[in-house]
């Protein structure tokens, strides 16, 4: 009699390599992964960031050297990636602090805040990028 009442337990399997391309990660997961990537990017490029800061504040001659270095297109692209990394890490960090305070932990508001983080960080990056490339 006890065997007839027993229900089948759900079986969870790991995702295989072939299924990775078809797996749809939720927005909150994408923001979490990008938060980790941006943090690692900022950490790994910290010597470059410190070098740029040192060149900008040491003397007038080093500032002129800094300005000449920033006139190159490749360096501006690297700087734009650093700007995105910082802005995304900052915005996502605020989101995660709010989640730690149990604000917006339900699924719909979590998805909305994740999309908001992506939009805000990309819009701010676009504004700083336009300023960096001298559009305004």
CSV table of N, CA, C and O in Angstrom, one decimal:
chain,number,residue,atom,x,y,z
A,1,UNK,N,0.8,-1.2,0.0
A,1,UNK,CA,0.0,0.0,0.0
A,1,UNK,C,0.9,1.3,0.0
A,1,UNK,O,0.5,2.2,-0.7
A,2,UNK,N,2.0,1.2,0.7
A,2,UNK,CA,2.8,2.4,0.8
A,2,UNK,C,3.5,2.6,-0.5
A,2,UNK,O,3.8,3.8,-0.8
A,3,UNK,N,3.7,1.6,-1.3
A,3,UNK,CA,4.4,1.8,-2.6
A,3,UNK,C,3.5,2.5,-3.6
A,3,UNK,O,3.9,3.2,-4.5
A,4,UNK,N,2.2,2.3,-3.5
A,4,UNK,CA,1.2,2.9,-4.4
A,4,UNK,C,1.1,4.4,-4.2
A,4,UNK,O,0.9,5.2,-5.1
A,5,UNK,N,1.3,4.9,-2.9
A,5,UNK,CA,1.2,6.3,-2.6
A,5,UNK,C,2.5,7.0,-3.0
A,5,UNK,O,2.5,8.2,-3.2
A,6,UNK,N,3.6,6.4,-3.0
A,6,UNK,CA,4.9,7.0,-3.3
A,6,UNK,C,4.9,7.7,-4.7
A,6,UNK,O,4.5,7.1,-5.7
A,7,UNK,N,5.3,9.0,-4.7
A,7,UNK,CA,5.3,9.7,-5.9
A,7,UNK,C,6.8,9.7,-6.5
A,7,UNK,O,7.7,9.6,-5.7
A,8,UNK,N,6.8,9.8,-7.8
A,8,UNK,CA,8.2,9.8,-8.4
A,8,UNK,C,8.8,11.2,-8.1
A,8,UNK,O,8.2,12.2,-8.2
A,9,UNK,N,10.1,11.1,-7.6
A,9,UNK,CA,10.8,12.3,-7.4
A,9,UNK,C,11.3,12.9,-8.7
A,9,UNK,O,11.7,12.1,-9.6
A,10,UNK,N,11.4,14.2,-8.8
A,10,UNK,CA,12.0,14.8,-10.0
A,10,UNK,C,13.5,14.5,-10.1
A,10,UNK,O,14.2,14.4,-9.1
A,11,UNK,N,13.9,14.3,-11.3
A,11,UNK,CA,15.3,14.0,-11.6
A,11,UNK,C,16.0,15.1,-12.3
A,11,UNK,O,15.5,15.6,-13.3
A,12,UNK,N,17.0,15.7,-11.6
A,12,UNK,CA,17.7,16.8,-12.2
A,12,UNK,C,19.0,16.3,-12.8
A,12,UNK,O,19.8,15.6,-12.1
A,13,UNK,N,19.3,16.7,-14.0
A,13,UNK,CA,20.5,16.3,-14.6
A,13,UNK,C,21.4,17.5,-15.0
A,13,UNK,O,20.9,18.6,-15.2
A,14,UNK,N,22.7,17.3,-15.0
A,14,UNK,CA,23.5,18.4,-15.4
A,14,UNK,C,23.4,18.7,-16.9
A,14,UNK,O,23.0,17.9,-17.7
A,15,UNK,N,23.7,19.9,-17.2
A,15,UNK,CA,23.6,20.3,-18.6
A,15,UNK,C,24.9,19.8,-19.4
A,15,UNK,O,26.0,20.0,-18.9
A,16,UNK,N,24.7,19.2,-20.5
A,16,UNK,CA,25.8,18.7,-21.3
A,16,UNK,C,26.4,19.8,-22.1
A,16,UNK,O,25.9,20.9,-22.3
A,17,UNK,N,27.6,19.6,-22.7
A,17,UNK,CA,28.3,20.5,-23.5
A,17,UNK,C,27.5,20.9,-24.7
A,17,UNK,O,27.4,22.1,-25.1
A,18,UNK,N,26.8,20.0,-25.3
A,18,UNK,CA,26.0,20.3,-26.5
A,18,UNK,C,24.7,21.1,-26.2
A,18,UNK,O,24.2,21.8,-27.1
A,19,UNK,N,24.3,21.2,-24.9
A,19,UNK,CA,23.1,21.9,-24.6
A,19,UNK,C,23.5,23.4,-24.2
A,19,UNK,O,22.6,24.2,-24.0
A,20,UNK,N,24.7,23.7,-24.0
A,20,UNK,CA,25.1,25.0,-23.5
A,20,UNK,C,24.7,26.1,-24.5
A,20,UNK,O,24.3,27.2,-24.1
A,21,UNK,N,24.8,25.9,-25.8
A,21,UNK,CA,24.4,26.9,-26.8
A,21,UNK,C,22.9,27.2,-26.7
A,21,UNK,O,22.5,28.3,-27.1
A,22,UNK,N,22.1,26.2,-26.3
A,22,UNK,CA,20.6,26.4,-26.3
A,22,UNK,C,20.1,26.9,-25.0
A,22,UNK,O,18.9,27.2,-24.9
A,23,UNK,N,20.9,26.9,-24.0
A,23,UNK,CA,20.5,27.2,-22.6
A,23,UNK,C,20.2,28.7,-22.5
A,23,UNK,O,21.1,29.5,-22.9
A,24,UNK,N,19.1,29.1,-22.0
A,24,UNK,CA,18.7,30.6,-21.9
A,24,UNK,C,18.9,31.0,-20.5
A,24,UNK,O,18.1,30.6,-19.6
A,25,UNK,N,19.9,31.8,-20.2
A,25,UNK,CA,20.2,32.3,-18.9
A,25,UNK,C,19.3,33.5,-18.6
A,25,UNK,O,19.1,34.3,-19.5
A,26,UNK,N,18.7,33.5,-17.4
A,26,UNK,CA,17.8,34.7,-17.1
A,26,UNK,C,18.7,36.0,-17.0
A,26,UNK,O,19.9,35.9,-16.8
A,27,UNK,N,18.0,37.1,-17.1
A,27,UNK,CA,18.7,38.4,-17.0
A,27,UNK,C,19.5,38.6,-15.8
A,27,UNK,O,20.6,39.1,-15.8
A,28,UNK,N,19.0,38.1,-14.7
A,28,UNK,CA,19.7,38.2,-13.4
A,28,UNK,C,21.0,37.4,-13.5
A,28,UNK,O,22.1,37.9,-13.0
A,29,UNK,N,21.0,36.3,-14.1
A,29,UNK,CA,22.2,35.5,-14.3
A,29,UNK,C,23.2,36.2,-15.2
A,29,UNK,O,24.4,36.2,-14.9
A,30,UNK,N,22.7,36.8,-16.3
A,30,UNK,CA,23.6,37.5,-17.2
A,30,UNK,C,24.3,38.7,-16.5
A,30,UNK,O,25.5,38.9,-16.6
A,31,UNK,N,23.5,39.4,-15.7
A,31,UNK,CA,24.1,40.6,-14.9
A,31,UNK,C,25.1,40.1,-13.9
A,31,UNK,O,26.2,40.7,-13.7
A,32,UNK,N,24.8,38.9,-13.3
A,32,UNK,CA,25.8,38.4,-12.3
A,32,UNK,C,27.1,38.0,-13.0
A,32,UNK,O,28.2,38.3,-12.4
A,33,UNK,N,27.0,37.4,-14.1
A,33,UNK,CA,28.2,37.0,-14.8
A,33,UNK,C,29.0,38.2,-15.3
A,33,UNK,O,30.2,38.3,-15.2
A,34,UNK,N,28.3,39.2,-15.8
A,34,UNK,CA,28.9,40.4,-16.3
A,34,UNK,C,29.5,41.2,-15.1
A,34,UNK,O,30.6,41.8,-15.3
A,35,UNK,N,28.9,41.1,-13.9
A,35,UNK,CA,29.5,41.7,-12.7
A,35,UNK,C,30.8,41.1,-12.4
A,35,UNK,O,31.8,41.8,-12.1
A,36,UNK,N,30.9,39.8,-12.5
A,36,UNK,CA,32.2,39.1,-12.2
A,36,UNK,C,33.2,39.4,-13.3
A,36,UNK,O,34.4,39.6,-13.0
A,37,UNK,N,32.8,39.4,-14.5
A,37,UNK,CA,33.7,39.7,-15.6
A,37,UNK,C,34.3,41.2,-15.5
A,37,UNK,O,35.5,41.4,-15.6
A,38,UNK,N,33.4,42.1,-15.2
A,38,UNK,CA,33.8,43.5,-15.0
A,38,UNK,C,34.7,43.7,-13.8
A,38,UNK,O,35.7,44.4,-13.9
A,39,UNK,N,34.5,43.0,-12.8
A,39,UNK,CA,35.4,43.0,-11.6
A,39,UNK,C,36.7,42.4,-11.9
A,39,UNK,O,37.8,43.0,-11.5
A,40,UNK,N,36.8,41.3,-12.6
A,40,UNK,CA,38.1,40.7,-13.0
A,40,UNK,C,38.8,41.6,-14.0
A,40,UNK,O,40.0,41.8,-13.9
A,41,UNK,N,38.1,42.3,-14.9
A,41,UNK,CA,38.7,43.2,-15.9
A,41,UNK,C,39.3,44.4,-15.1
A,41,UNK,O,40.5,44.7,-15.4
A,42,UNK,N,38.6,44.9,-14.2
A,42,UNK,CA,39.1,46.1,-13.4
A,42,UNK,C,40.4,45.6,-12.6
A,42,UNK,O,41.3,46.4,-12.5
A,43,UNK,N,40.3,44.5,-12.1
A,43,UNK,CA,41.4,44.0,-11.3
A,43,UNK,C,42.7,43.7,-12.1
A,43,UNK,O,43.8,44.1,-11.8
A,44,UNK,N,42.5,43.1,-13.3
A,44,UNK,CA,43.6,42.7,-14.1
A,44,UNK,C,44.2,44.0,-14.8
A,44,UNK,O,45.4,44.0,-15.1
A,45,UNK,N,43.4,45.0,-15.1
A,45,UNK,CA,43.9,46.2,-15.7
A,45,UNK,C,44.3,47.3,-14.7
A,45,UNK,O,44.5,48.4,-15.1
A,46,UNK,N,44.3,46.9,-13.4
A,46,UNK,CA,44.6,47.9,-12.4
A,46,UNK,C,46.0,48.5,-12.6
A,46,UNK,O,46.2,49.7,-12.4
A,47,UNK,N,47.1,47.8,-13.0
A,47,UNK,CA,48.4,48.5,-13.2
A,47,UNK,C,48.3,49.5,-14.4
A,47,UNK,O,48.9,50.6,-14.2
A,48,UNK,N,47.5,49.2,-15.4
A,48,UNK,CA,47.3,50.2,-16.5
A,48,UNK,C,46.6,51.4,-16.0
A,48,UNK,O,46.9,52.6,-16.3
A,49,UNK,N,45.5,51.2,-15.1
A,49,UNK,CA,44.8,52.3,-14.6
A,49,UNK,C,45.6,53.2,-13.7
A,49,UNK,O,45.6,54.4,-13.8
A,50,UNK,N,46.4,52.6,-12.9
A,50,UNK,CA,47.3,53.3,-12.0
A,50,UNK,C,48.4,54.1,-12.8
A,50,UNK,O,48.8,55.2,-12.4
A,51,UNK,N,48.9,53.5,-13.9
A,51,UNK,CA,49.9,54.1,-14.7
A,51,UNK,C,49.2,55.4,-15.4
A,51,UNK,O,49.9,56.5,-15.4
A,52,UNK,N,48.0,55.3,-15.9
A,52,UNK,CA,47.3,56.4,-16.4
A,52,UNK,C,47.1,57.5,-15.4
A,52,UNK,O,47.3,58.7,-15.7
A,53,UNK,N,46.7,57.1,-14.2
A,53,UNK,CA,46.5,58.1,-13.1
A,53,UNK,C,47.8,58.8,-12.8
A,53,UNK,O,47.9,60.0,-12.6
A,54,UNK,N,48.9,58.0,-12.7
A,54,UNK,CA,50.2,58.6,-12.3
A,54,UNK,C,50.7,59.6,-13.4
A,54,UNK,O,51.2,60.7,-13.1
A,55,UNK,N,50.5,59.2,-14.7
A,55,UNK,CA,50.8,60.1,-15.8
A,55,UNK,C,50.0,61.4,-15.8
A,55,UNK,O,50.5,62.4,-16.3
A,56,UNK,N,48.8,61.3,-15.3
A,56,UNK,CA,48.0,62.5,-15.4
A,56,UNK,C,48.2,63.5,-14.2
A,56,UNK,O,47.9,64.7,-14.3
A,57,UNK,N,48.8,63.1,-13.1
A,57,UNK,CA,49.0,64.0,-12.0
A,57,UNK,C,50.4,64.3,-11.6
A,57,UNK,O,50.6,65.1,-10.7
A,58,UNK,N,51.4,63.7,-12.2
A,58,UNK,CA,52.8,63.9,-11.8
A,58,UNK,C,53.3,65.3,-12.1
A,58,UNK,O,53.7,66.0,-11.2
A,59,UNK,N,53.2,65.7,-13.3
A,59,UNK,CA,53.7,67.0,-13.7
A,59,UNK,C,53.0,67.4,-15.0
A,59,UNK,O,52.3,66.7,-15.6
A,60,UNK,N,53.3,68.7,-15.4
A,60,UNK,CA,52.8,69.1,-16.7
A,60,UNK,C,53.3,68.3,-17.9
A,60,UNK,O,52.6,68.0,-18.8
A,61,UNK,N,54.6,68.0,-17.8
A,61,UNK,CA,55.2,67.2,-18.9
A,61,UNK,C,54.5,65.8,-19.0
A,61,UNK,O,54.2,65.3,-20.1
A,62,UNK,N,54.3,65.2,-17.8
A,62,UNK,CA,53.7,63.8,-17.8
A,62,UNK,C,52.2,63.9,-18.3
A,62,UNK,O,51.7,63.0,-18.9
A,63,UNK,N,51.6,65.0,-17.9
A,63,UNK,CA,50.2,65.2,-18.4
A,63,UNK,C,50.1,65.3,-19.9
A,63,UNK,O,49.2,64.8,-20.5
A,64,UNK,N,51.1,66.0,-20.5
A,64,UNK,CA,51.2,66.1,-21.9
A,64,UNK,C,51.4,64.8,-22.6
A,64,UNK,O,50.8,64.4,-23.6
A,65,UNK,N,52.3,64.0,-21.9
A,65,UNK,CA,52.5,62.6,-22.4
A,65,UNK,C,51.2,61.8,-22.3
A,65,UNK,O,50.9,61.0,-23.1
A,66,UNK,N,50.5,62.0,-21.2
A,66,UNK,CA,49.2,61.3,-20.9
A,66,UNK,C,48.2,61.7,-22.0
A,66,UNK,O,47.5,60.8,-22.6
A,67,UNK,N,48.1,63.0,-22.3
A,67,UNK,CA,47.2,63.4,-23.4
A,67,UNK,C,47.6,62.8,-24.7
A,67,UNK,O,46.7,62.5,-25.5
A,68,UNK,N,48.9,62.8,-25.0
A,68,UNK,CA,49.3,62.2,-26.3
A,68,UNK,C,49.0,60.7,-26.4
A,68,UNK,O,48.6,60.2,-27.4
A,69,UNK,N,49.1,60.0,-25.2
A,69,UNK,CA,48.8,58.6,-25.2
A,69,UNK,C,47.3,58.4,-25.4
A,69,UNK,O,46.9,57.4,-26.1
A,70,UNK,N,46.4,59.2,-24.9
A,70,UNK,CA,45.0,59.1,-25.0
A,70,UNK,C,44.5,59.5,-26.4
A,70,UNK,O,43.3,59.4,-26.7
A,71,UNK,N,45.3,60.1,-27.2
A,71,UNK,CA,44.9,60.5,-28.5
A,71,UNK,C,44.7,59.3,-29.5
A,71,UNK,O,44.1,59.5,-30.5
A,72,UNK,N,45.3,58.2,-29.1
A,72,UNK,CA,45.3,57.0,-30.0
A,72,UNK,C,43.9,56.3,-29.9
A,72,UNK,O,43.3,56.3,-28.8
A,73,UNK,N,43.5,55.8,-31.0
A,73,UNK,CA,42.1,55.2,-31.0
A,73,UNK,C,42.1,53.9,-30.2
A,73,UNK,O,41.1,53.6,-29.5
A,74,UNK,N,43.1,53.1,-30.2
A,74,UNK,CA,43.1,51.8,-29.5
A,74,UNK,C,43.0,52.1,-28.0
A,74,UNK,O,42.3,51.4,-27.3
A,75,UNK,N,43.8,53.0,-27.5
A,75,UNK,CA,43.8,53.3,-26.1
A,75,UNK,C,42.4,53.9,-25.6
A,75,UNK,O,41.9,53.6,-24.6
A,76,UNK,N,41.8,54.6,-26.5
A,76,UNK,CA,40.4,55.1,-26.2
A,76,UNK,C,39.4,54.0,-26.1
A,76,UNK,O,38.6,54.0,-25.3
A,77,UNK,N,39.6,53.0,-27.0
A,77,UNK,CA,38.7,51.8,-26.9
A,77,UNK,C,39.0,51.0,-25.6
A,77,UNK,O,38.0,50.6,-25.0
A,78,UNK,N,40.2,50.9,-25.2
A,78,UNK,CA,40.5,50.2,-24.0
A,78,UNK,C,39.9,51.0,-22.8
A,78,UNK,O,39.4,50.4,-21.9
A,79,UNK,N,40.1,52.3,-22.9
A,79,UNK,CA,39.5,53.1,-21.8
A,79,UNK,C,38.0,53.1,-21.8
A,79,UNK,O,37.4,53.1,-20.7
A,80,UNK,N,37.4,52.9,-22.9
A,80,UNK,CA,35.9,52.8,-23.0
A,80,UNK,C,35.5,51.5,-22.4
A,80,UNK,O,34.5,51.4,-21.7
A,81,UNK,N,36.2,50.4,-22.6
A,81,UNK,CA,35.9,49.1,-22.0
A,81,UNK,C,36.1,49.2,-20.5
A,81,UNK,O,35.3,48.7,-19.7
A,82,UNK,N,37.1,49.9,-20.0
A,82,UNK,CA,37.3,50.2,-18.6
A,82,UNK,C,36.2,51.0,-18.0
A,82,UNK,O,35.7,50.7,-16.9
A,83,UNK,N,35.7,52.0,-18.7
A,83,UNK,CA,34.6,52.8,-18.3
A,83,UNK,C,33.3,51.9,-18.1
A,83,UNK,O,32.6,52.0,-17.1
A,84,UNK,N,33.1,51.1,-19.2
A,84,UNK,CA,31.9,50.2,-19.1
A,84,UNK,C,32.1,49.3,-17.9
A,84,UNK,O,31.1,49.0,-17.1
A,85,UNK,N,33.3,48.7,-17.7
A,85,UNK,CA,33.5,47.8,-16.6
A,85,UNK,C,33.2,48.4,-15.3
A,85,UNK,O,32.5,47.8,-14.4
A,86,UNK,N,33.7,49.6,-15.1
A,86,UNK,CA,33.5,50.3,-13.8
A,86,UNK,C,32.0,50.6,-13.6
A,86,UNK,O,31.4,50.4,-12.6
A,87,UNK,N,31.3,51.2,-14.7
A,87,UNK,CA,29.9,51.6,-14.5
A,87,UNK,C,29.0,50.4,-14.3
A,87,UNK,O,28.1,50.4,-13.5
A,88,UNK,N,29.3,49.3,-15.0
A,88,UNK,CA,28.5,48.1,-14.9
A,88,UNK,C,28.7,47.5,-13.5
A,88,UNK,O,27.7,47.1,-12.8
A,89,UNK,N,30.0,47.4,-13.0
A,89,UNK,CA,30.3,46.9,-11.7
A,89,UNK,C,29.6,47.7,-10.6
A,89,UNK,O,29.1,47.2,-9.6
A,90,UNK,N,29.6,49.0,-10.8
A,90,UNK,CA,29.0,49.9,-9.8
A,90,UNK,C,27.5,49.7,-9.8
A,90,UNK,O,26.9,49.6,-8.7
A,91,UNK,N,26.8,49.8,-10.9
A,91,UNK,CA,25.4,49.6,-11.0
A,91,UNK,C,24.9,48.2,-10.5
A,91,UNK,O,24.0,48.1,-9.7
A,92,UNK,N,25.6,47.2,-10.9
A,92,UNK,CA,25.3,45.9,-10.4
A,92,UNK,C,25.6,45.7,-8.9
A,92,UNK,O,24.8,45.0,-8.2
A,93,UNK,N,26.6,46.3,-8.5
A,93,UNK,CA,26.9,46.3,-7.0
A,93,UNK,C,25.8,46.9,-6.2
A,93,UNK,O,25.4,46.4,-5.1
A,94,UNK,N,25.2,48.0,-6.7
A,94,UNK,CA,24.1,48.6,-6.0
A,94,UNK,C,22.9,47.7,-6.0
A,94,UNK,O,22.2,47.5,-5.0
A,95,UNK,N,22.7,47.0,-7.1
A,95,UNK,CA,21.6,46.1,-7.2
A,95,UNK,C,21.8,44.9,-6.2
A,95,UNK,O,20.8,44.5,-5.5
A,96,UNK,N,23.0,44.4,-6.1
A,96,UNK,CA,23.3,43.3,-5.2
A,96,UNK,C,23.2,43.7,-3.8
A,96,UNK,O,22.7,42.9,-2.9
A,97,UNK,N,23.5,45.0,-3.5
A,97,UNK,CA,23.4,45.5,-2.1
A,97,UNK,C,21.9,45.6,-1.7
A,97,UNK,O,21.5,45.2,-0.6
A,98,UNK,N,21.1,46.0,-2.7
A,98,UNK,CA,19.6,46.0,-2.4
A,98,UNK,C,19.1,44.6,-2.3
A,98,UNK,O,18.2,44.4,-1.4
A,99,UNK,N,19.6,43.7,-3.1
A,99,UNK,CA,19.1,42.3,-2.9
A,99,UNK,C,19.5,41.7,-1.6
A,99,UNK,O,18.8,41.0,-0.9
A,100,UNK,N,20.7,42.1,-1.1
A,100,UNK,CA,21.1,41.7,0.3
A,100,UNK,C,20.2,42.3,1.4
A,100,UNK,O,20.1,41.7,2.4
A,101,UNK,N,19.6,43.4,1.1
A,101,UNK,CA,18.7,44.0,2.1
A,101,UNK,C,17.2,43.5,1.8
A,101,UNK,O,16.3,44.1,2.3
A,102,UNK,N,17.1,42.5,1.0
A,102,UNK,CA,15.8,41.9,0.7
A,102,UNK,C,14.9,42.8,0.0
A,102,UNK,O,13.6,42.8,0.2
A,103,UNK,N,15.4,43.7,-0.9
A,103,UNK,CA,14.6,44.6,-1.7
A,103,UNK,C,14.6,44.0,-3.1
A,103,UNK,O,15.7,43.9,-3.7
A,104,UNK,N,13.4,43.7,-3.6
A,104,UNK,CA,13.3,43.2,-5.0
A,104,UNK,C,13.8,41.8,-5.2
A,104,UNK,O,14.4,41.5,-6.2
A,105,UNK,N,13.6,40.9,-4.3
A,105,UNK,CA,14.1,39.6,-4.4
A,105,UNK,C,13.1,38.6,-5.1
A,105,UNK,O,13.5,37.5,-5.5
A,106,UNK,N,11.9,39.1,-5.3
A,106,UNK,CA,11.0,38.2,-6.1
A,106,UNK,C,11.4,38.2,-7.6
A,106,UNK,O,12.1,39.1,-8.0
A,107,UNK,N,11.0,37.2,-8.3
A,107,UNK,CA,11.5,37.0,-9.6
A,107,UNK,C,11.1,38.1,-10.6
A,107,UNK,O,12.0,38.5,-11.3
A,108,UNK,N,9.9,38.6,-10.7
A,108,UNK,CA,9.7,39.7,-11.6
A,108,UNK,C,10.5,41.0,-11.4
A,108,UNK,O,11.0,41.6,-12.3
A,109,UNK,N,10.6,41.4,-10.1
A,109,UNK,CA,11.3,42.6,-9.8
A,109,UNK,C,12.8,42.4,-9.9
A,109,UNK,O,13.6,43.3,-10.3
A,110,UNK,N,13.3,41.2,-9.7
A,110,UNK,CA,14.7,40.9,-9.9
A,110,UNK,C,15.1,41.0,-11.4
A,110,UNK,O,16.1,41.5,-11.7
A,111,UNK,N,14.2,40.5,-12.2
A,111,UNK,CA,14.4,40.6,-13.7
A,111,UNK,C,14.4,42.0,-14.1
A,111,UNK,O,15.2,42.5,-15.0
A,112,UNK,N,13.5,42.8,-13.6
A,112,UNK,CA,13.4,44.2,-14.0
A,112,UNK,C,14.6,45.0,-13.5
A,112,UNK,O,15.1,45.8,-14.3
A,113,UNK,N,15.1,44.7,-12.3
A,113,UNK,CA,16.3,45.4,-11.8
A,113,UNK,C,17.5,45.0,-12.6
A,113,UNK,O,18.4,45.8,-12.9
A,114,UNK,N,17.6,43.7,-13.1
A,114,UNK,CA,18.7,43.3,-13.9
A,114,UNK,C,18.7,44.0,-15.2
A,114,UNK,O,19.8,44.5,-15.7
A,115,UNK,N,17.6,44.1,-15.8
A,115,UNK,CA,17.5,44.8,-17.1
A,115,UNK,C,17.8,46.3,-16.9
A,115,UNK,O,18.5,46.9,-17.8
A,116,UNK,N,17.3,46.9,-15.8
A,116,UNK,CA,17.6,48.3,-15.5
A,116,UNK,C,19.1,48.5,-15.4
A,116,UNK,O,19.7,49.5,-15.8
A,117,UNK,N,19.8,47.6,-14.7
A,117,UNK,CA,21.3,47.7,-14.6
A,117,UNK,C,22.0,47.7,-15.9
A,117,UNK,O,22.9,48.5,-16.2
A,118,UNK,N,21.6,46.8,-16.8
A,118,UNK,CA,22.1,46.7,-18.1
A,118,UNK,C,21.9,48.0,-18.9
A,118,UNK,O,22.8,48.6,-19.6
A,119,UNK,N,20.7,48.5,-18.9
A,119,UNK,CA,20.3,49.7,-19.7
A,119,UNK,C,21.1,50.9,-19.1
A,119,UNK,O,21.7,51.7,-19.9
A,120,UNK,N,21.0,51.1,-17.8
A,120,UNK,CA,21.7,52.3,-17.2
A,120,UNK,C,23.2,52.2,-17.4
A,120,UNK,O,23.8,53.3,-17.8
A,121,UNK,N,23.8,51.1,-17.2
A,121,UNK,CA,25.3,51.0,-17.4
A,121,UNK,C,25.7,51.3,-18.9
A,121,UNK,O,26.6,52.0,-19.2
A,122,UNK,N,24.9,50.8,-19.8
A,122,UNK,CA,25.2,51.0,-21.2
A,122,UNK,C,24.9,52.4,-21.6
A,122,UNK,O,25.7,53.0,-22.4
A,123,UNK,N,23.8,53.0,-21.1
A,123,UNK,CA,23.6,54.5,-21.4
A,123,UNK,C,24.7,55.4,-20.9
A,123,UNK,O,25.1,56.3,-21.5
A,124,UNK,N,25.1,55.1,-19.6
A,124,UNK,CA,26.1,55.9,-19.0
A,124,UNK,C,27.5,55.7,-19.8
A,124,UNK,O,28.2,56.7,-20.0
A,125,UNK,N,27.7,54.5,-20.2
A,125,UNK,CA,28.9,54.2,-21.0
A,125,UNK,C,28.9,55.0,-22.3
A,125,UNK,O,29.9,55.5,-22.8
A,126,UNK,N,27.7,55.0,-23.0
A,126,UNK,CA,27.5,55.8,-24.2
A,126,UNK,C,27.8,57.3,-24.0
A,126,UNK,O,28.5,57.9,-24.8
A,127,UNK,N,27.3,57.8,-22.9
A,127,UNK,CA,27.5,59.2,-22.6
A,127,UNK,C,29.0,59.5,-22.4
A,127,UNK,O,29.6,60.5,-23.0
A,128,UNK,N,29.6,58.7,-21.6
A,128,UNK,CA,31.1,58.9,-21.4
A,128,UNK,C,31.9,58.6,-22.6
A,128,UNK,O,32.9,59.3,-22.9
A,129,UNK,N,31.4,57.7,-23.4
A,129,UNK,CA,32.1,57.4,-24.7
A,129,UNK,C,32.0,58.5,-25.7
A,129,UNK,O,33.0,58.9,-26.4
A,130,UNK,N,30.9,59.2,-25.7
A,130,UNK,CA,30.7,60.3,-26.6
A,130,UNK,C,31.7,61.5,-26.1
A,130,UNK,O,32.3,62.1,-27.0
A,131,UNK,N,31.8,61.6,-24.8
A,131,UNK,CA,32.7,62.7,-24.3
A,131,UNK,C,34.1,62.3,-24.6
A,131,UNK,O,34.9,63.1,-24.9
A,132,UNK,N,34.5,61.0,-24.4
A,132,UNK,CA,35.8,60.5,-24.6
A,132,UNK,C,36.3,60.7,-26.1
A,132,UNK,O,37.4,61.1,-26.3
A,133,UNK,N,35.4,60.4,-27.0
A,133,UNK,CA,35.7,60.6,-28.4
A,133,UNK,C,35.5,62.0,-29.0
A,133,UNK,O,35.6,62.2,-30.2
A,134,UNK,N,35.1,62.9,-28.1
A,134,UNK,CA,35.0,64.3,-28.5
A,134,UNK,C,33.8,64.7,-29.3
A,134,UNK,O,33.8,65.7,-30.0
A,135,UNK,N,32.7,64.0,-29.2
A,135,UNK,CA,31.5,64.3,-29.9
A,135,UNK,C,30.9,65.5,-29.3
A,135,UNK,O,30.3,66.4,-29.9
A,136,UNK,N,30.9,65.6,-27.9
A,136,UNK,CA,30.4,66.8,-27.2
A,136,UNK,C,31.2,67.1,-26.0
A,136,UNK,O,32.0,66.4,-25.6
